[in-house]
Coordinates of N, CA, C and O and ligand atoms in Angstrom, one line a residue:
X290 N 15.6 21.2 23.0 CA 15.0 21.6 21.7 C 13.4 21.4 21.8 O 13.0 20.3 22.1
X291 N 12.6 22.4 21.4 CA 11.2 22.2 21.4 C 10.8 21.5 20.1 O 11.5 21.3 19.1
X292 N 9.5 20.9 20.1 CA 9.0 20.2 19.0 C 9.0 21.1 17.7 O 9.5 20.7 16.7
X293 N 8.6 22.4 17.9 CA 8.5 23.3 16.7 C 9.9 23.6 16.2 O 10.1 23.7 15.0
X294 N 10.9 23.7 17.1 CA 12.2 24.0 16.6 C 12.8 22.8 15.8 O 13.4 22.9 14.8
X295 N 12.5 21.6 16.3 CA 13.0 20.4 15.7 C 12.3 20.3 14.3 O 13.0 19.9 13.3
X296 N 11.0 20.6 14.2 CA 10.4 20.5 12.9 C 10.9 21.5 11.9 O 11.0 21.2 10.7
X297 N 11.2 22.7 12.4 CA 11.6 23.8 11.6 C 13.0 23.4 11.0 O 13.3 23.8 9.8
X298 N 13.8 22.8 11.8 CA 15.2 22.4 11.3 C 15.2 21.0 10.8 O 16.0 20.2 11.3
X299 N 14.2 20.7 10.0 CA 14.1 19.3 9.4 C 15.4 18.8 8.8 O 15.9 19.5 7.8
X300 N 15.9 17.7 9.2 CA 17.2 17.3 8.6 C 17.1 16.4 7.4 O 15.9 16.1 7.0
X301 N 18.2 16.0 6.8 CA 18.2 14.9 5.8 C 18.4 13.6 6.6 O 19.3 13.5 7.4
X302 N 17.5 12.6 6.3 CA 17.6 11.3 6.9 C 18.1 10.3 5.9 O 17.6 10.3 4.8
X303 N 19.0 9.5 6.3 CA 19.5 8.5 5.4 C 19.3 7.1 6.0 O 19.4 6.8 7.1
X304 N 18.8 6.2 5.1 CA 18.6 4.8 5.4 C 19.5 3.9 4.5 O 20.3 4.5 3.7
X305 N 19.4 2.6 4.6 CA 20.3 1.8 3.8 C 20.2 2.1 2.3 O 21.2 2.3 1.6
X306 N 18.9 2.3 1.8 CA 18.7 2.6 0.3 C 18.2 3.9 0.0 O 18.2 4.3 -1.2
X307 N 17.8 4.7 1.0 CA 17.0 5.9 0.7 C 17.6 7.2 1.4 O 18.3 7.1 2.4
X308 N 17.3 8.3 0.7 CA 17.6 9.6 1.3 C 16.3 10.3 1.5 O 15.5 10.4 0.5
X309 N 16.0 10.9 2.6 CA 14.8 11.6 2.9 C 15.1 13.0 3.1 O 15.8 13.4 4.1
X310 N 14.7 13.9 2.2 CA 15.1 15.3 2.4 C 13.8 16.2 2.2 O 12.8 15.8 1.8
X311 N 14.0 17.5 2.6 CA 12.9 18.4 2.6 C 12.1 18.4 1.2 O 12.7 18.7 0.2
X312 N 10.8 18.2 1.2 CA 10.0 18.3 0.1 C 9.7 19.8 -0.1 O 9.5 20.6 0.9
X313 N 9.8 20.3 -1.4 CA 9.6 21.7 -1.6 C 9.2 22.0 -3.0 O 8.9 21.1 -3.8
X314 N 9.3 23.3 -3.4 CA 8.9 23.7 -4.8 C 9.6 23.0 -5.9 O 9.1 22.8 -7.0
X315 N 10.9 22.6 -5.7 CA 11.6 21.9 -6.7 C 10.9 20.5 -7.1 O 11.2 20.0 -8.2
X316 N 10.0 20.0 -6.3 CA 9.4 18.8 -6.5 C 8.0 18.9 -7.2 O 7.3 17.9 -7.3
X317 N 7.7 20.1 -7.7 CA 6.4 20.3 -8.2 C 6.0 19.3 -9.3 O 4.9 18.7 -9.3
X318 N 6.8 19.2 -10.3 CA 6.5 18.3 -11.5 C 6.3 16.8 -11.0 O 5.4 16.1 -11.4
X319 N 7.1 16.4 -10.0 CA 7.1 15.0 -9.5 C 5.8 14.8 -8.7 O 5.2 13.8 -8.8
X320 N 5.5 15.8 -7.9 CA 4.3 15.7 -7.1 C 3.0 15.7 -8.0 O 2.1 15.0 -7.8
X321 N 3.0 16.6 -9.0 CA 1.9 16.6 -9.9 C 1.7 15.3 -10.6 O 0.6 14.8 -10.8
X322 N 2.8 14.6 -11.0 CA 2.7 13.3 -11.6 C 2.1 12.3 -10.7 O 1.3 11.5 -11.0
X323 N 2.5 12.4 -9.4 CA 2.0 11.5 -8.4 C 0.5 11.7 -8.2 O -0.3 10.7 -8.0
X324 N 0.0 12.9 -8.3 CA -1.4 13.2 -8.2 C -2.2 12.7 -9.4 O -3.5 12.6 -9.3
X325 N -1.5 12.3 -10.4 CA -2.2 11.7 -11.6 C -2.3 10.2 -11.5 O -2.9 9.5 -12.4
X326 N -1.8 9.6 -10.4 CA -1.8 8.2 -10.2 C -3.1 7.8 -9.6 O -3.3 8.0 -8.4
X327 N -4.0 7.3 -10.4 CA -5.4 7.1 -10.0 C -5.5 6.1 -8.8 O -6.3 6.2 -7.9
X328 N -4.6 5.0 -8.9 CA -4.7 4.0 -7.9 C -4.3 4.6 -6.5 O -4.9 4.3 -5.5
X329 N -3.2 5.4 -6.5 CA -2.8 6.1 -5.3 C -3.9 7.0 -4.7 O -4.1 7.0 -3.5
X330 N -4.6 7.7 -5.6 CA -5.6 8.6 -5.2 C -6.8 7.8 -4.6 O -7.3 8.2 -3.5
X331 N -7.1 6.6 -5.2 CA -8.1 5.7 -4.6 C -7.7 5.2 -3.2 O -8.4 5.3 -2.2
X332 N -6.4 4.8 -3.1 CA -5.9 4.2 -1.9 C -5.9 5.2 -0.7 O -6.0 4.9 0.4
X333 N -5.6 6.5 -1.1 CA -5.5 7.5 -0.1 C -6.8 8.2 0.1 O -6.9 9.1 1.0
X334 N -7.8 7.9 -0.6 CA -9.1 8.5 -0.5 C -9.1 10.0 -0.9 O -9.9 10.8 -0.5
X335 N -8.2 10.3 -1.9 CA -8.1 11.7 -2.3 C -9.1 11.9 -3.5 O -9.0 11.3 -4.5
X336 N -10.0 12.9 -3.3 CA -11.0 13.1 -4.4 C -10.8 14.5 -5.0 O -11.3 14.8 -6.1
X337 N -10.2 15.4 -4.2 CA -10.0 16.7 -4.7 C -9.0 16.8 -5.9 O -8.0 16.0 -5.9
X338 N -9.3 17.6 -6.9 CA -8.4 17.8 -8.0 C -7.6 19.1 -7.7 O -8.2 20.2 -7.6
X339 N -6.3 19.0 -7.5 CA -5.5 20.2 -7.1 C -4.9 20.7 -8.4 O -4.4 20.0 -9.3
X340 N -5.0 22.1 -8.5 CA -4.3 22.7 -9.7 C -2.8 22.8 -9.4 O -2.4 22.7 -8.3
X341 N -2.1 23.0 -10.5 CA -0.6 23.2 -10.4 C -0.3 24.4 -9.5 O 0.6 24.3 -8.7
X342 N -1.1 25.4 -9.6 CA -0.9 26.6 -8.7 C -1.1 26.3 -7.2 O -0.3 26.7 -6.4
X343 N -2.2 25.5 -6.9 CA -2.4 25.1 -5.5 C -1.3 24.3 -5.0 O -0.8 24.5 -3.9
X344 N -0.8 23.3 -5.8 CA 0.2 22.4 -5.3 C 1.5 23.2 -5.2 O 2.3 23.0 -4.2
X345 N 1.8 24.1 -6.1 CA 3.0 25.0 -6.0 C 3.0 25.8 -4.7 O 4.0 25.9 -4.0
X346 N 1.8 26.4 -4.4 CA 1.7 27.2 -3.2 C 1.9 26.3 -1.9 O 2.6 26.7 -1.0
X347 N 1.4 25.1 -2.0 CA 1.5 24.2 -0.8 C 3.0 23.9 -0.7 O 3.6 24.0 0.4
X348 N 3.7 23.5 -1.8 CA 5.1 23.1 -1.7 C 6.0 24.2 -1.2 O 6.9 24.0 -0.4
X349 N 5.6 25.4 -1.7 CA 6.5 26.6 -1.3 C 6.4 26.9 0.2 O 7.4 27.4 0.8
X350 N 5.3 26.5 0.9 CA 5.2 26.8 2.3 C 5.8 25.7 3.2 O 5.9 25.9 4.4
X351 N 6.3 24.6 2.6 CA 6.8 23.5 3.4 C 8.2 23.8 4.1 O 8.4 23.5 5.3
X352 N 9.2 24.3 3.3 CA 10.5 24.5 3.9 C 10.4 25.5 5.1 O 9.8 26.5 4.9
X353 N 10.9 25.1 6.2 CA 10.9 26.0 7.4 C 9.6 25.9 8.2 O 9.5 26.6 9.3
X354 N 8.6 25.1 7.8 CA 7.4 25.0 8.5 C 7.7 24.4 9.9 O 8.5 23.4 10.0
X355 N 7.0 24.9 11.0 CA 7.4 24.3 12.3 C 6.2 23.5 12.9 O 6.2 23.2 14.1
X356 N 5.3 23.1 12.0 CA 4.2 22.3 12.5 C 4.0 21.0 11.7 O 3.0 20.3 11.8
X357 N 4.9 20.7 10.8 CA 4.9 19.6 10.0 C 6.3 19.3 9.4 O 7.2 20.1 9.4
X358 N 6.4 18.0 8.9 CA 7.7 17.7 8.3 C 7.3 16.8 7.0 O 6.7 15.8 7.1
X359 N 7.7 17.4 5.9 CA 7.4 16.7 4.6 C 8.7 16.3 3.9 O 9.5 17.2 3.6
X360 N 8.9 15.0 3.8 CA 10.1 14.5 3.2 C 9.9 14.0 1.8 O 9.0 13.2 1.5
X361 N 10.8 14.3 0.9 CA 10.9 13.7 -0.4 C 11.8 12.4 -0.3 O 12.8 12.5 0.3
X362 N 11.3 11.3 -0.8 CA 12.0 10.1 -0.7 C 12.8 9.9 -2.0 O 12.2 9.9 -3.1
X363 N 14.1 9.7 -2.0 CA 14.9 9.4 -3.2 C 15.6 8.1 -3.0 O 16.0 7.7 -1.9
X364 N 15.8 7.4 -4.1 CA 16.4 6.1 -4.1 C 17.9 6.2 -4.3 O 18.4 7.3 -4.3
X365 N 18.5 5.0 -4.3 CA 20.0 5.0 -4.4 C 20.5 5.7 -5.6 O 21.6 6.3 -5.6
X366 N 19.8 5.7 -6.7 CA 20.2 6.4 -8.0 C 19.7 7.9 -8.0 O 19.8 8.5 -9.0
X367 N 19.2 8.4 -6.9 CA 18.7 9.7 -6.9 C 17.3 10.0 -7.4 O 16.8 11.1 -7.4
X368 N 16.7 8.9 -7.9 CA 15.3 9.1 -8.4 C 14.3 9.3 -7.3 O 14.4 8.8 -6.2
X369 N 13.3 10.2 -7.6 CA 12.2 10.5 -6.7 C 11.3 9.3 -6.5 O 10.8 8.8 -7.5
X370 N 11.1 8.9 -5.3 CA 10.2 7.7 -5.1 C 8.9 8.0 -4.4 O 8.0 7.2 -4.4
X371 N 8.8 9.2 -3.9 CA 7.5 9.6 -3.2 C 7.7 10.5 -2.1 O 8.8 11.1 -1.9
X372 N 6.7 10.6 -1.2 CA 6.7 11.5 -0.1 C 6.2 10.8 1.2 O 5.4 9.9 1.1
X373 N 6.8 11.3 2.3 CA 6.4 10.8 3.6 C 6.3 12.0 4.5 O 7.2 12.8 4.5
X374 N 5.2 12.0 5.3 CA 4.8 13.3 6.0 C 4.4 13.0 7.4 O 3.7 12.1 7.7
X375 N 4.9 13.9 8.3 CA 4.3 14.0 9.6 C 3.6 15.4 9.6 O 4.2 16.4 9.3
X376 N 2.3 15.4 9.9 CA 1.5 16.7 9.9 C 0.5 16.6 11.1 O 0.5 15.8 11.9
X377 N -0.4 17.6 11.1 CA -1.4 17.7 12.1 C -0.8 17.7 13.5 O -1.3 16.9 14.4
X378 N 0.1 18.5 13.8 CA 0.8 18.6 15.1 C -0.2 19.0 16.2 O -0.9 20.0 16.0
X379 N -0.2 18.3 17.3 CA -0.9 18.7 18.5 C 0.2 18.8 19.5 O 0.7 17.8 20.1
X380 N 0.6 20.1 19.7 CA 1.9 20.3 20.4 C 1.7 19.9 21.9 O 2.7 19.2 22.4
X381 N 0.6 20.2 22.6 CA 0.5 19.8 24.0 C 0.5 18.3 24.2 O 1.0 17.8 25.3
X382 N 0.0 17.6 23.2 CA -0.1 16.1 23.4 C 1.1 15.4 22.7 O 1.2 14.2 22.8
X383 N 2.0 16.2 22.1 CA 3.2 15.7 21.4 C 2.7 14.6 20.5 O 3.3 13.5 20.4
X384 N 1.7 14.9 19.6 CA 1.3 13.9 18.7 C 1.2 14.5 17.3 O 1.0 15.7 17.1
X385 N 1.4 13.6 16.3 CA 1.2 14.0 14.9 C 0.6 12.9 14.1 O 0.5 11.7 14.5
X386 N 0.1 13.2 12.9 CA -0.4 12.3 12.0 C 0.7 11.9 11.0 O 1.6 12.7 10.7
X387 N 0.6 10.7 10.5 CA 1.6 10.1 9.5 C 0.9 9.8 8.2 O -0.2 9.2 8.2
X388 N 1.5 10.2 7.1 CA 1.0 9.7 5.8 C 2.2 9.5 4.8 O 3.2 10.1 4.9
X389 N 1.9 8.6 3.8 CA 3.0 8.3 2.9 C 2.4 7.9 1.6 O 1.3 7.3 1.5
X390 N 3.0 8.2 0.5 CA 2.6 7.7 -0.8 C 3.9 7.6 -1.7 O 4.6 8.5 -1.9
X391 N 4.1 6.4 -2.2 CA 5.1 6.2 -3.2 C 4.6 6.6 -4.6 O 3.4 6.6 -4.8
X392 N 5.5 7.0 -5.4 CA 5.2 7.7 -6.7 C 4.8 6.8 -7.9 O 5.1 7.1 -9.0
X393 N 4.2 5.6 -7.6 CA 3.8 4.8 -8.7 C 3.8 3.3 -8.3 O 4.5 2.9 -7.4
X394 N 2.9 2.6 -9.0 CA 2.7 1.2 -8.6 C 4.0 0.3 -8.7 O 4.2 -0.6 -7.9
X395 N 4.9 0.7 -9.6 CA 6.1 -0.2 -9.7 C 7.0 0.0 -8.6 O 8.0 -0.8 -8.4
X396 N 6.8 1.0 -7.7 CA 7.7 1.2 -6.6 C 7.2 0.5 -5.3 O 7.9 0.4 -4.3
X397 N 6.0 0.0 -5.4 CA 5.4 -0.6 -4.2 C 5.8 -2.0 -4.0 O 6.1 -2.7 -5.0
X398 N 5.7 -2.5 -2.8 CA 6.0 -3.9 -2.5 C 7.5 -4.2 -2.5 O 7.9 -5.4 -2.6
X399 N 8.3 -3.2 -2.5 CA 9.8 -3.4 -2.5 C 10.4 -3.0 -1.2 O 11.6 -2.8 -1.1
X400 N 9.6 -2.7 -0.2 CA 10.1 -2.3 1.1 C 10.5 -0.8 1.2 O 10.9 -0.4 2.3
X401 N 10.3 0.0 0.2 CA 10.7 1.4 0.3 C 9.9 2.1 1.3 O 10.4 3.0 2.1
X402 N 8.6 1.9 1.2 CA 7.7 2.7 2.1 C 7.9 2.3 3.6 O 7.9 3.2 4.5
X403 N 8.2 1.1 3.9 CA 8.4 0.7 5.2 C 9.8 1.2 5.7 O 9.9 1.7 6.8
X404 N 10.8 1.2 4.8 CA 12.1 1.7 5.2 C 12.0 3.2 5.5 O 12.6 3.7 6.4
X405 N 11.3 3.9 4.6 CA 11.2 5.4 4.8 C 10.4 5.7 6.1 O 10.8 6.5 6.9
X406 N 9.3 4.9 6.3 CA 8.5 5.1 7.5 C 9.3 4.9 8.8 O 9.1 5.6 9.8
X407 N 10.1 3.8 8.8 CA 10.9 3.5 10.0 C 11.8 4.7 10.4 O 11.9 5.1 11.6
X408 N 12.4 5.3 9.4 CA 13.3 6.4 9.6 C 12.6 7.7 10.1 O 13.0 8.3 11.0
X409 N 11.4 8.0 9.5 CA 10.7 9.2 9.9 C 10.1 9.0 11.3 O 10.2 10.0 12.1
X410 N 9.6 7.9 11.6 CA 9.0 7.6 12.9 C 10.1 7.7 14.0 O 9.9 8.3 15.0
X411 N 11.2 7.1 13.7 CA 12.3 7.1 14.7 C 12.8 8.6 14.9 O 13.0 9.0 16.1
X412 N 12.9 9.4 13.9 CA 13.2 10.8 14.0 C 12.2 11.5 14.8 O 12.5 12.3 15.7
X413 N 10.9 11.2 14.5 CA 9.8 11.9 15.2 C 9.8 11.6 16.7 O 9.6 12.5 17.5
X414 N 10.1 10.4 17.1 CA 10.1 10.0 18.5 C 11.5 10.5 19.2 O 11.4 11.1 20.2
X415 N 12.6 10.2 18.5 CA 13.9 10.4 19.2 C 14.4 11.8 19.1 O 15.1 12.3 20.0
X416 N 14.1 12.5 18.1 CA 14.6 13.9 17.9 C 13.5 15.0 18.2 O 13.7 15.9 18.9
X417 N 12.4 14.8 17.5 CA 11.3 15.8 17.6 C 10.7 15.7 19.0 O 10.3 16.7 19.6
X418 N 10.7 14.5 19.6 CA 10.2 14.3 21.0 C 8.7 14.0 21.0 O 8.0 14.3 22.0
X419 N 8.2 13.4 19.9 CA 6.8 13.0 19.9 C 6.5 11.9 20.9 O 7.3 11.1 21.1
X420 N 5.2 11.9 21.3 CA 4.8 10.8 22.2 C 3.9 9.8 21.4 O 4.0 8.6 21.6
X421 N 3.2 10.3 20.4 CA 2.3 9.5 19.6 C 2.3 9.9 18.1 O 2.3 11.1 17.8
X422 N 2.2 8.9 17.3 CA 2.0 9.1 15.8 C 0.9 8.2 15.4 O 0.8 7.1 15.7
X423 N -0.1 8.8 14.7 CA -1.3 8.1 14.3 C -1.6 8.2 12.8 O -1.1 9.1 12.2
X424 N -2.5 7.3 12.4 CA -2.9 7.4 11.0 C -4.2 6.6 10.8 O -4.6 5.9 11.7
X425 N -4.8 6.8 9.6 CA -5.9 5.9 9.2 C -5.6 5.3 7.9 O -5.1 6.0 7.0
X426 N -6.0 4.0 7.7 CA -5.8 3.4 6.5 C -7.1 2.7 6.1 O -7.8 2.1 7.0
X427 N -7.5 2.8 4.8 CA -8.8 2.2 4.4 C -8.6 0.7 4.4 O -7.5 0.1 4.0
X428 N -9.7 0.0 4.7 CA -9.7 -1.5 4.8 C -9.4 -2.1 3.4 O -9.0 -3.3 3.4
X429 N -9.6 -1.4 2.3 CA -9.2 -2.0 1.0 C -7.7 -1.8 0.7 O -7.3 -2.1 -0.5
X430 N -6.9 -1.5 1.7 CA -5.5 -1.3 1.5 C -4.7 -2.1 2.5 O -3.9 -1.6 3.3
X431 N -4.8 -3.5 2.4 CA -4.1 -4.3 3.4 C -2.6 -4.2 3.2 O -1.8 -4.4 4.2
X432 N -2.1 -3.9 2.0 CA -0.6 -3.8 1.9 C -0.1 -2.6 2.7 O 1.0 -2.7 3.4
X433 N -0.8 -1.5 2.7 CA -0.4 -0.3 3.6 C -0.4 -0.7 5.0 O 0.5 -0.4 5.8
X434 N -1.5 -1.4 5.4 CA -1.7 -1.7 6.8 C -0.5 -2.7 7.3 O 0.1 -2.5 8.3
X435 N -0.2 -3.6 6.4 CA 0.9 -4.5 6.7 C 2.2 -3.7 6.8 O 3.0 -4.0 7.7
X436 N 2.5 -2.8 5.9 CA 3.7 -2.0 6.0 C 3.7 -1.2 7.3 O 4.8 -1.2 8.0
X437 N 2.6 -0.6 7.7 CA 2.6 0.1 9.0 C 2.9 -0.8 10.2 O 3.5 -0.4 11.1
X438 N 2.3 -2.0 10.1 CA 2.6 -3.0 11.2 C 4.0 -3.4 11.3 O 4.6 -3.5 12.4
X439 N 4.7 -3.5 10.1 CA 6.1 -3.8 10.1 C 6.9 -2.6 10.8 O 7.9 -2.9 11.4
X440 N 6.4 -1.4 10.6 CA 7.1 -0.3 11.3 C 6.9 -0.3 12.8 O 7.9 0.1 13.5
X441 N 5.8 -0.8 13.2 CA 5.5 -0.9 14.6 C 4.2 -0.2 15.0 O 3.8 -0.2 16.2
X442 N 3.4 0.2 14.0 CA 2.0 0.7 14.3 C 1.1 -0.4 14.8 O 1.3 -1.5 14.3
X443 N 0.2 -0.1 15.7 CA -0.7 -1.0 16.2 C -2.1 -0.6 15.9 O -2.5 0.6 15.9
X444 N -3.0 -1.6 15.5 CA -4.4 -1.3 15.2 C -5.1 -0.9 16.5 O -5.0 -1.7 17.5
X445 N -5.8 0.2 16.5 CA -6.5 0.6 17.7 C -8.0 0.7 17.5 O -8.7 0.8 18.5
X446 N -8.5 0.5 16.3 CA -9.9 0.6 16.1 C -10.3 0.7 14.7 O -9.4 0.7 13.8
X447 N -11.6 0.7 14.5 CA -12.1 0.7 13.1 C -13.3 1.7 13.0 O -14.2 1.6 13.8
X448 N -13.2 2.6 12.1 CA -14.3 3.5 11.9 C -15.1 2.9 10.7 O -14.6 2.7 9.6
X449 N -16.4 2.6 11.0 CA -17.1 1.8 10.0 C -17.7 2.6 8.9 O -18.3 3.7 9.1
X450 N -17.5 2.1 7.7 CA -18.1 2.6 6.5 C -18.0 4.2 6.3 O -19.0 4.9 6.1
X451 N -16.7 4.6 6.4 CA -16.5 6.1 6.3 C -16.4 6.5 4.9 O -16.5 7.7 4.6
X452 N -16.1 5.6 4.0 CA -15.8 6.0 2.6 C -16.7 5.3 1.6 O -16.9 4.1 1.7
X453 N -17.4 6.1 0.8 CA -18.2 5.5 -0.3 C -17.3 5.2 -1.5 O -16.7 6.2 -2.1
X454 N -17.2 4.0 -1.9 CA -16.3 3.6 -3.0 C -17.1 2.8 -4.0 O -17.4 1.6 -3.8
X455 N -17.5 3.5 -5.1 CA -18.4 2.8 -6.1 C -19.7 2.5 -5.3 O -20.3 3.3 -4.7
X456 N -20.1 1.2 -5.3 CA -21.3 0.8 -4.6 C -21.0 0.1 -3.3 O -21.8 -0.5 -2.7
X457 N -19.8 0.4 -2.8 CA -19.4 -0.2 -1.5 C -19.1 0.8 -0.5 O -18.7 2.0 -0.8
X458 N -19.3 0.5 0.8 CA -18.9 1.3 1.9 C -17.6 0.7 2.5 O -17.5 -0.5 2.7
X459 N -16.6 1.5 2.8 CA -15.3 1.1 3.2 C -15.0 1.6 4.6 O -15.2 2.7 4.9
X460 N -14.5 0.7 5.5 CA -14.1 1.0 6.8 C -12.7 1.7 6.8 O -11.9 1.4 5.9
X461 N -12.4 2.5 7.8 CA -11.0 3.0 8.0 C -10.5 2.4 9.3 O -11.2 2.3 10.3
X462 N -9.3 1.9 9.2 CA -8.6 1.3 10.3 C -7.7 2.3 11.0 O -6.8 2.9 10.3
X463 N -7.9 2.6 12.3 CA -7.1 3.6 13.0 C -5.9 2.8 13.6 O -6.0 1.7 14.2
X464 N -4.7 3.4 13.3 CA -3.5 2.8 13.9 C -2.7 3.9 14.6 O -2.7 5.0 14.2
X465 N -1.9 3.4 15.5 CA -1.0 4.4 16.2 C 0.3 3.7 16.7 O 0.3 2.5 16.8
X466 N 1.2 4.6 17.0 CA 2.5 4.1 17.6 C 2.9 5.1 18.6 O 2.8 6.3 18.4
X467 N 3.3 4.6 19.8 CA 3.7 5.4 20.9 C 5.2 5.4 21.0 O 5.8 4.4 20.5
X468 N 5.8 6.4 21.6 CA 7.3 6.4 21.8 C 7.8 5.1 22.5 O 8.9 4.7 22.4
X469 N 6.9 4.5 23.3 CA 7.3 3.4 24.1 C 7.1 2.1 23.4 O 7.5 1.0 23.9
X470 N 6.4 2.1 22.2 CA 6.2 0.8 21.5 C 7.4 0.3 20.8 O 8.3 1.1 20.5
X471 N 7.5 -1.0 20.6 CA 8.6 -1.6 19.9 C 8.7 -1.0 18.5 O 7.6 -0.8 17.9
X472 N 9.9 -0.7 18.0 CA 9.9 0.0 16.7 C 9.6 -0.9 15.5 O 9.2 -0.4 14.4
X473 N 9.8 -2.2 15.5 CA 9.6 -3.0 14.4 C 8.9 -4.3 14.8 O 9.2 -4.9 15.8
X474 N 7.8 -4.7 14.0 CA 7.1 -5.9 14.3 C 7.7 -7.0 13.4 O 8.3 -6.8 12.4
Ligands
COA99 C1 1.6 2.0 1.5 C2 3.0 2.0 1.0 C3 3.7 3.3 1.4 C4 3.7 0.8 1.5 O1 5.1 0.8 1.1 P1 5.7 -0.4 0.4 O2 7.1 -0.2 0.2 O3 4.9 -0.8 -0.8 O4 5.5 -1.6 1.5 P2 6.4 -2.9 1.7 O5 6.8 -3.4 0.4 O6 7.4 -2.6 2.8 O7 5.3 -3.8 2.5 C5 4.1 -4.2 1.9 C6 3.6 -5.4 2.6 O8 2.2 -5.6 2.2 C7 2.1 -7.0 1.8 N1 1.0 -7.1 0.9 C8 0.9 -6.8 -0.4 N2 -0.3 -7.0 -0.8 C9 -1.0 -7.4 0.2 C10 -2.4 -7.8 0.4 N3 -3.2 -7.7 -0.6 N4 -2.8 -8.2 1.6 C11 -2.0 -8.2 2.6 N5 -0.6 -7.9 2.6 C12 -0.2 -7.5 1.3 C13 3.4 -7.4 1.2 O9 3.6 -8.8 1.2 C14 4.4 -6.7 2.2 O10 4.5 -7.4 3.4 P3 5.8 -8.4 3.7 O11 7.0 -7.6 3.7 O12 5.5 -9.0 5.1 O13 5.7 -9.4 2.6 C15 3.0 2.0 -0.6 O14 2.6 0.7 -1.1 C16 2.2 3.1 -1.3 O15 2.7 4.2 -1.5 N6 1.0 2.8 -1.7 C17 0.1 3.7 -2.4 C18 -0.4 4.9 -1.6 C19 -0.9 4.4 -0.3 O16 -1.6 3.4 -0.2 N7 -0.6 5.2 0.8 C20 -1.1 4.8 2.1 C21 -2.5 5.3 2.4 S1 -3.0 5.0 4.0

């Protein structure tokens, strides 16, 4: 199976507490609510204001995409908890970017993000056939960095003062995981 074929036939992933399924147009209201979470926007460095139409068009294009995998995270009671994404495919290098956002402060710190990340990364390496998954996390987000380290991501460097935040300059920490790396730290 090629990388693009595996991404196009994105499966449902199940973990102990979570179900990860295709993110799509049905999630429009939930995703719009997440975009209104100012803390999450700060932590992810998102400054653009997306209209409902723009988000709807984005979500409509996700099912069947062969260059990315966008999962909606749902909890044991079926509630939407957020999204976790593999994107920016570099096919020849078998590499992708990873990003995640839980849908509100009350959902953080309960291990959901780490649990979802472990499942997506394992699928990316074992089924999609990726060699490398990478991400950047701002230095003012140590909880996210810790979650990524628990999944098995390794710090590989620091881009200095890439983000202007109020009167401060914020570094970005580059992290990656290779298919040969231990899965959990
Ligand atoms: C990042 C995110 C996905 C992590 O998922 P999560 O379910 O909250 O993570 P977990 O609960 O598994 O782990 C968080 C870890 O950070 C630790 N932590 C919390 N605050 C911390 C701090 N200020 N400094 C260091 N570690 C901290 C917790 O103790 C926990 O580690 P532990 O299990 O060893 O105790 C989630 O918090 C989130 O969606 N945040 C908002 C959006 C965001 O930041 N996205 C990532 C952008 S790069």
